[in-house]
PDB file of C-alpha atoms in Angstrom:
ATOM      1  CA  UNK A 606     107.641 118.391 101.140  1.00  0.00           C
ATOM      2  CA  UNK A 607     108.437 115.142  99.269  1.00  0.00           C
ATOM      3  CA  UNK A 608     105.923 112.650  98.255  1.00  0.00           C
ATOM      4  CA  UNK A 609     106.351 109.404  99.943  1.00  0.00           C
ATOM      5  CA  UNK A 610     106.828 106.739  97.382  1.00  0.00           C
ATOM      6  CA  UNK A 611     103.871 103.890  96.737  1.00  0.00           C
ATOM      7  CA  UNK A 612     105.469 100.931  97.518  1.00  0.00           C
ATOM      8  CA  UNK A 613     104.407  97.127  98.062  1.00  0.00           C
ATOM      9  CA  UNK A 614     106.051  94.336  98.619  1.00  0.00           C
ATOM     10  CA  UNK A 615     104.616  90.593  97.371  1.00  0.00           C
ATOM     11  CA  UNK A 616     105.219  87.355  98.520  1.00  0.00           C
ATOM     12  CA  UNK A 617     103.441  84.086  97.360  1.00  0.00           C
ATOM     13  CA  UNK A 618     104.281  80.459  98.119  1.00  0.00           C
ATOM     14  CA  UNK A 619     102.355  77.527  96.440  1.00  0.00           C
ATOM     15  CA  UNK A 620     103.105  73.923  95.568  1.00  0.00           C
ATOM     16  CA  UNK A 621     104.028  75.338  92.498  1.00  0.00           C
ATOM     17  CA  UNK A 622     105.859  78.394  92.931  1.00  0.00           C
ATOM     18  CA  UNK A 623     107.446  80.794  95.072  1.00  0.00           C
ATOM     19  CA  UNK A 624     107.984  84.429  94.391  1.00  0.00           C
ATOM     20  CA  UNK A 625     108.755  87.427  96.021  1.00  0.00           C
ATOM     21  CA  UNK A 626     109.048  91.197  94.914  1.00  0.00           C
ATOM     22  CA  UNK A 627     109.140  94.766  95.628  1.00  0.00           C
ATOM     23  CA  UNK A 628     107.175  97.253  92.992  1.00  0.00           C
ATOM     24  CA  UNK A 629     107.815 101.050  93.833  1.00  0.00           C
ATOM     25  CA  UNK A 630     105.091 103.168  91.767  1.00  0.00           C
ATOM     26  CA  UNK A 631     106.980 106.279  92.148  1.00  0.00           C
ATOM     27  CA  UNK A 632     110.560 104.948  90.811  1.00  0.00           C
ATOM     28  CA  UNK A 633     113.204 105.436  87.583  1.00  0.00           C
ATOM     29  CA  UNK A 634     112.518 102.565  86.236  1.00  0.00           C
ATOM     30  CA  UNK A 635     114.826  99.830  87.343  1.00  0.00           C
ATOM     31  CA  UNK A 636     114.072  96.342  87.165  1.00  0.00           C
ATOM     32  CA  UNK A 637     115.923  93.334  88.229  1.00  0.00           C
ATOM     33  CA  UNK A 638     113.735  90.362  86.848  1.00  0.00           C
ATOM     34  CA  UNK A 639     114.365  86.658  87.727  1.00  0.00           C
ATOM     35  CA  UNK A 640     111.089  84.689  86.865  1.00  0.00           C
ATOM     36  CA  UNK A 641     113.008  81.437  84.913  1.00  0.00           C
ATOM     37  CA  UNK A 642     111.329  82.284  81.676  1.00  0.00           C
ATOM     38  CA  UNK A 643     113.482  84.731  80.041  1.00  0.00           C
ATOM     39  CA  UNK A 644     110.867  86.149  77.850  1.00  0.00           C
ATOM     40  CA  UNK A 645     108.625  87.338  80.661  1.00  0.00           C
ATOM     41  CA  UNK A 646     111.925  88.735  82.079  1.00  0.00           C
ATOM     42  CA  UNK A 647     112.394  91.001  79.146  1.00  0.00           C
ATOM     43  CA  UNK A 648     108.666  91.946  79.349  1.00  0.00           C
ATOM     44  CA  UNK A 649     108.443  92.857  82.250  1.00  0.00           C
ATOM     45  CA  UNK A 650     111.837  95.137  82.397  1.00  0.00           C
ATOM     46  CA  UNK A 651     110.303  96.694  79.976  1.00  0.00           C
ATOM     47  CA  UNK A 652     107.080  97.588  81.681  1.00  0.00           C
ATOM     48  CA  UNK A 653     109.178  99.269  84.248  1.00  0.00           C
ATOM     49  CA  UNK A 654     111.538 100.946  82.409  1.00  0.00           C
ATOM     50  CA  UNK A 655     108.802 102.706  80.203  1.00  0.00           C
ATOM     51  CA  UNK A 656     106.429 102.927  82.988  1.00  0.00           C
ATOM     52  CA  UNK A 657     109.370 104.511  85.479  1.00  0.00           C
ATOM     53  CA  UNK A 658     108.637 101.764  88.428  1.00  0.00           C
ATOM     54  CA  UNK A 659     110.982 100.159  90.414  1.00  0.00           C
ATOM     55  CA  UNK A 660     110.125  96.282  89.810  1.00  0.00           C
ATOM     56  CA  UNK A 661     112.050  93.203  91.673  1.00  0.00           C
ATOM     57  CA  UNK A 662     110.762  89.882  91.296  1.00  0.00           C
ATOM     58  CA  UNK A 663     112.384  86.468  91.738  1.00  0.00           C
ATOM     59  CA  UNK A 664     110.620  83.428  90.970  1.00  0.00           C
ATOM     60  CA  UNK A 665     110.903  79.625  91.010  1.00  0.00           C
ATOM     61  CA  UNK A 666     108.267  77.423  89.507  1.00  0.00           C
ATOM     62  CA  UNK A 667     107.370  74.162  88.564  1.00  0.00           C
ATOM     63  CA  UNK A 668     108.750  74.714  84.778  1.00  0.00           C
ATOM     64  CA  UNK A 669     109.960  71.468  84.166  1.00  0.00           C
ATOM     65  CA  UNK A 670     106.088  70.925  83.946  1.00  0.00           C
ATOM     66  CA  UNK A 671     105.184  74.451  81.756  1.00  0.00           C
ATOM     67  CA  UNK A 672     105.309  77.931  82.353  1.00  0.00           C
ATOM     68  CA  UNK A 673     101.714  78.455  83.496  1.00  0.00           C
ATOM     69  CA  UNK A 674     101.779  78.756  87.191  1.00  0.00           C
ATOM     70  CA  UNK A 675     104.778  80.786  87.689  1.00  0.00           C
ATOM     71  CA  UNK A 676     103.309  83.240  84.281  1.00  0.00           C
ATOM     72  CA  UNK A 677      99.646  83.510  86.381  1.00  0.00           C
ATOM     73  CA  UNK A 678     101.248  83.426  89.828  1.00  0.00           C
ATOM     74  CA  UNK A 679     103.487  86.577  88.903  1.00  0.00           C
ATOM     75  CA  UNK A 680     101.074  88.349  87.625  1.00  0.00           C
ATOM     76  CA  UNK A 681      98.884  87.600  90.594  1.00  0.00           C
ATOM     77  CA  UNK A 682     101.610  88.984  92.511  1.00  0.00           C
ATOM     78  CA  UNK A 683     102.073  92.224  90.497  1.00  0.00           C
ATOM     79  CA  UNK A 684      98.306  92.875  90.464  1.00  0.00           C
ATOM     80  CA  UNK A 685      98.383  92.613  94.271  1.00  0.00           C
ATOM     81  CA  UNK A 686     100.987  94.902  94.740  1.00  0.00           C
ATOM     82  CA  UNK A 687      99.973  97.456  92.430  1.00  0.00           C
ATOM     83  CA  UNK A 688      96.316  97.547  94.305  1.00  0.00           C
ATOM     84  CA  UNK A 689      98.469  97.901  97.677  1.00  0.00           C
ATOM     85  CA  UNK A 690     100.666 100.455  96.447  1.00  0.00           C
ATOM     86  CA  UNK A 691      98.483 102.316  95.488  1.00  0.00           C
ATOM     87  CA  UNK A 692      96.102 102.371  98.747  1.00  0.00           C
ATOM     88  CA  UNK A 693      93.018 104.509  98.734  1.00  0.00           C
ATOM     89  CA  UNK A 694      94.249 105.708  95.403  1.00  0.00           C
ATOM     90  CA  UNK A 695      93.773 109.498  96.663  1.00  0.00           C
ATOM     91  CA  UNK A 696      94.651 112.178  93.760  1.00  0.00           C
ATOM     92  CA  UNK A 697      94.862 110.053  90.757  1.00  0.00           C
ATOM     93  CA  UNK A 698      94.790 110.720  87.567  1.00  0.00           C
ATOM     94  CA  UNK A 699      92.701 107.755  87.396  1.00  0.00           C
ATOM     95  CA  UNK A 700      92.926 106.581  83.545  1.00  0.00           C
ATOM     96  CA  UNK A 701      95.687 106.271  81.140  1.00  0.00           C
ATOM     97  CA  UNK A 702      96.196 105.074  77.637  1.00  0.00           C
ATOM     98  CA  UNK A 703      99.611 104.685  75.187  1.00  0.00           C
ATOM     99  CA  UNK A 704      99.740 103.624  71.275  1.00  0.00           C
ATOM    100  CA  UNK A 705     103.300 101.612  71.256  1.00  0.00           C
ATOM    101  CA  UNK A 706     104.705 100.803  68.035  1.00  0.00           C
ATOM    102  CA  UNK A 707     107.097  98.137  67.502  1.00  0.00           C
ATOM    103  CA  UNK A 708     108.658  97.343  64.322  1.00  0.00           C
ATOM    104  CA  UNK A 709     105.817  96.699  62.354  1.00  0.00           C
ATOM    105  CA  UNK A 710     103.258  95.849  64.986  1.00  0.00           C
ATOM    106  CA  UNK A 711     101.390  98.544  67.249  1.00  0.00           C
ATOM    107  CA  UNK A 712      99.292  98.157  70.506  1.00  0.00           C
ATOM    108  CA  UNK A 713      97.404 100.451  72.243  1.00  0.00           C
ATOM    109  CA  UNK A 714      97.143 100.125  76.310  1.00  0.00           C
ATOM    110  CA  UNK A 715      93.840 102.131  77.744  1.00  0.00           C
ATOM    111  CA  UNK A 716      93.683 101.746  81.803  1.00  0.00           C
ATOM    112  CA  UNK A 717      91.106 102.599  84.387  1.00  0.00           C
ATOM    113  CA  UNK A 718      91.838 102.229  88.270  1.00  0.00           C
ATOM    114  CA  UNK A 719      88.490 102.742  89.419  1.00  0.00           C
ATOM    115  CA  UNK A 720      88.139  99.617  91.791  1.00  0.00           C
ATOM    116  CA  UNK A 721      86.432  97.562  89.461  1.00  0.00           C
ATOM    117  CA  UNK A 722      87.822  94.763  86.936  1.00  0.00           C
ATOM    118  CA  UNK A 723      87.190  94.304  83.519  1.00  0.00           C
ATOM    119  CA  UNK A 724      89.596  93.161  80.585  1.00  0.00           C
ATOM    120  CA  UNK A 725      89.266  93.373  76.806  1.00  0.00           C
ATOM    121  CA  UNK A 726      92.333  91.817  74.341  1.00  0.00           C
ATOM    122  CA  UNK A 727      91.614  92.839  70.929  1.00  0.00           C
ATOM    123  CA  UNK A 728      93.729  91.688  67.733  1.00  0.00           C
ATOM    124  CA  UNK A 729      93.287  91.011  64.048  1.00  0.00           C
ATOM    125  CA  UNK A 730      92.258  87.361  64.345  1.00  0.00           C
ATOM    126  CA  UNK A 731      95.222  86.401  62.165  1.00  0.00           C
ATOM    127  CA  UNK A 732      97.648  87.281  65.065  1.00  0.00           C
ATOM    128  CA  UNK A 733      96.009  84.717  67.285  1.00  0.00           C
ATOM    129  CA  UNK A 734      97.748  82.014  65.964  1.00  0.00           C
ATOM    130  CA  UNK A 735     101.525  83.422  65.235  1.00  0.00           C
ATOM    131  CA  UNK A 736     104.320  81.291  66.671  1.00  0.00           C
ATOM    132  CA  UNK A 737     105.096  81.546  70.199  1.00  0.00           C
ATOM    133  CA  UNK A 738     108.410  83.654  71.004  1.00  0.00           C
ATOM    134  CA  UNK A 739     111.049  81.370  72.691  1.00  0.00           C
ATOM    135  CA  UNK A 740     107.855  79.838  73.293  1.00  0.00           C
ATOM    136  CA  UNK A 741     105.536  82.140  75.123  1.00  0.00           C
ATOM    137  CA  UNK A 742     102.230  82.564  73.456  1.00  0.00           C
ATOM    138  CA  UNK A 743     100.039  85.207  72.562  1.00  0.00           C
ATOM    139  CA  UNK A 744      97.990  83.599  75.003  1.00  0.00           C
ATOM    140  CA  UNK A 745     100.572  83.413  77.987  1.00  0.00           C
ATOM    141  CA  UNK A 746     101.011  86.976  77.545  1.00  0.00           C
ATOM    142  CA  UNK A 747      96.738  87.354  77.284  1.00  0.00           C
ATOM    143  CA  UNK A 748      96.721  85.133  80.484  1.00  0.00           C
ATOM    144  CA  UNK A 749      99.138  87.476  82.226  1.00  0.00           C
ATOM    145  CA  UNK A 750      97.933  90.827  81.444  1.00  0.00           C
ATOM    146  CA  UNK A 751      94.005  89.640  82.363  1.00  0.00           C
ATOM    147  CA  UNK A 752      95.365  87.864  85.546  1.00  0.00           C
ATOM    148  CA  UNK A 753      97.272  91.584  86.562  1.00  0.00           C
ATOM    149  CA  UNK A 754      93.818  93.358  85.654  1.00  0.00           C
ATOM    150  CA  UNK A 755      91.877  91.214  87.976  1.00  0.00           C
ATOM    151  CA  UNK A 756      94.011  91.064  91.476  1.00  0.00           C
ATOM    152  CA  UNK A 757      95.133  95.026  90.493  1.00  0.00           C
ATOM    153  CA  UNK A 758      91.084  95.756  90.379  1.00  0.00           C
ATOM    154  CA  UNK A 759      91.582  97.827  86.739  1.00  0.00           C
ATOM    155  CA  UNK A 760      90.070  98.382  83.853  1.00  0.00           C
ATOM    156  CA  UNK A 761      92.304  96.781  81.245  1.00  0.00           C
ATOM    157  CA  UNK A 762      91.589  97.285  77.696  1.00  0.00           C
ATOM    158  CA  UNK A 763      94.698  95.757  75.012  1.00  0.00           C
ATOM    159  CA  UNK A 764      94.032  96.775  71.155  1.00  0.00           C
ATOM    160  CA  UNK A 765      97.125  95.069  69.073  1.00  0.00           C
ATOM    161  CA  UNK A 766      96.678  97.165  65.321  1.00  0.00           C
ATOM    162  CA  UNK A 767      99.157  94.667  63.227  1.00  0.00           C
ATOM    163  CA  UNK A 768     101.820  92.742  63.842  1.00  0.00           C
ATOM    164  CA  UNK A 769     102.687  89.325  63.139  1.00  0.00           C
ATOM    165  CA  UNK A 770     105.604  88.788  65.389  1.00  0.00           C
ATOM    166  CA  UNK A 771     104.582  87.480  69.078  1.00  0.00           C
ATOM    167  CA  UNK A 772     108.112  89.514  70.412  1.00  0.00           C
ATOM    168  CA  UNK A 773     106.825  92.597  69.057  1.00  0.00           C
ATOM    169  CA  UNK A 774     103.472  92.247  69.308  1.00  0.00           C
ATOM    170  CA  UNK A 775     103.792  91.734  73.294  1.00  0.00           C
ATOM    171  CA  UNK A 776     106.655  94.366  73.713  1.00  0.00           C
ATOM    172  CA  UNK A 777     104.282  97.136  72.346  1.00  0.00           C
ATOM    173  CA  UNK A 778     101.193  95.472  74.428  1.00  0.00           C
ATOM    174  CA  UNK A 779     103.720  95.614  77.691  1.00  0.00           C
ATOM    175  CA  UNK A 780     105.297  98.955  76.705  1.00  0.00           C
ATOM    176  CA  UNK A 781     101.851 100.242  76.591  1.00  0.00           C
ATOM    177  CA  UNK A 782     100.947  99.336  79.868  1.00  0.00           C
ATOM    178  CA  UNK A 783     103.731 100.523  81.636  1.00  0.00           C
ATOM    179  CA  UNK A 784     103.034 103.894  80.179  1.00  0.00           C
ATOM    180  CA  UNK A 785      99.271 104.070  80.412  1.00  0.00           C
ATOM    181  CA  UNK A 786      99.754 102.747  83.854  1.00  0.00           C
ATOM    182  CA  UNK A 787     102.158 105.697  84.868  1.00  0.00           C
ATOM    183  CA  UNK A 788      99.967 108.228  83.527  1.00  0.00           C
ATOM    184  CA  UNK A 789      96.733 106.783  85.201  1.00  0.00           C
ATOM    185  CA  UNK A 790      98.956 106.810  88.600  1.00  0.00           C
ATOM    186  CA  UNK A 791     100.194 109.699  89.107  1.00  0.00           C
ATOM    187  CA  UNK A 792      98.818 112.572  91.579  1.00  0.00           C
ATOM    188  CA  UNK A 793      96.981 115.380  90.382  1.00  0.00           C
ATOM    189  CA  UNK A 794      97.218 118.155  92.856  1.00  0.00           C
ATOM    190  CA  UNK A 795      94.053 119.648  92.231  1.00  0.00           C
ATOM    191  CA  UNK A 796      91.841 116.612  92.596  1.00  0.00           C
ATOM    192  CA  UNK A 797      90.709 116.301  96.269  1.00  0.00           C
ATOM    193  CA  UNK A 798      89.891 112.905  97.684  1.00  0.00           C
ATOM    194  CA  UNK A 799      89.013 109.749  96.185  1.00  0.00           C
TER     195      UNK A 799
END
């Protein structure tokens, strides 16, 4: 008999932004991704792509102002509907973790869904000032992944080896996640409950 898939769907309306989505744990990896800032559009199709979920979002948000709200709001979302998705969380694996490289950075991704939140960025402290990538920021991308961790309930641990690119740097981070994450969800037929 088929596994039914882990789906959620997210919604969130603010004076700020308004966003709406679908995630489906147990996908192939398509993603259509409309959030008005291109470079978390490429971030997260990657996520999904390497972490095989099905990901829709659209977005609108106040970016005429800056990208802040609709950045944390999304990943408020995504958090949310990974938490829901995932339910009771009955036969994980539990943990994952993924070293990404990317050009000549590398980031390792280490993920535990045990109902409780913690977060942990860790980069050569040169890299925390590179240049923003059509500017996003090593901190927009720190703010999203801790702001995910939090409504998702996960241990989130982010180790970035080298890199001094904020593209790459971020695409290994995300492509780590995505992975990690797909490893720490799936079912293990031999565990038994929670």
């Amino acid at each position: 008999m088929a596994q039914k898939k882990r789906s959620a769907t997210f919604k969130r309306k603010t004076t700020e932004t308004d966003i709406s989505g679908t995630l489906v744990i147990d996908g192939a990896g398509k993603a259509e991704i409309n959030t008005g800032i291109g470079f978390l559009d490429h971030m997260l199709t990657l996520f999904a792509f390497h972490g095989l979920f099905d990901l829709t979002v659209k977005a609108k948000g106040d970016l005429k102002v800056d990208m802040h709200h609709t950045n944390e709001d999304i990943a408020i979302c995504l958090g949310k509907a990974l938490k829901q998705a995932l339910g009771d969380c009955e036969g994980i694996k539990r943990y994952g973790s993924k070293e990404v490289p990317m050009d000549a950075a590398a980031a390792k991704a280490m993920v535990d869904i045990g109902g409780r939140y913690a977060f942990a960025w860790r980069m050569p402290s040169y890299s925390e000032t590179l240049p923003s990538a059509e500017s996003y920021s090593i901190e927009d991308g720190k703010d999203f992944l801790d702001t995910l961790a939090k409504n998702a309930v996960i241990n989130l641990h982010v180790d970035v080896y080298a890199g001094q690119d904020v593209h790459h740097v971020l695409e290994a981070a995300f492509k780590a996640l995505g992975i990690a994450l797909d490893e720490a969800t799936q079912i293990d037929t031999r565990r038994k409950g929670v």
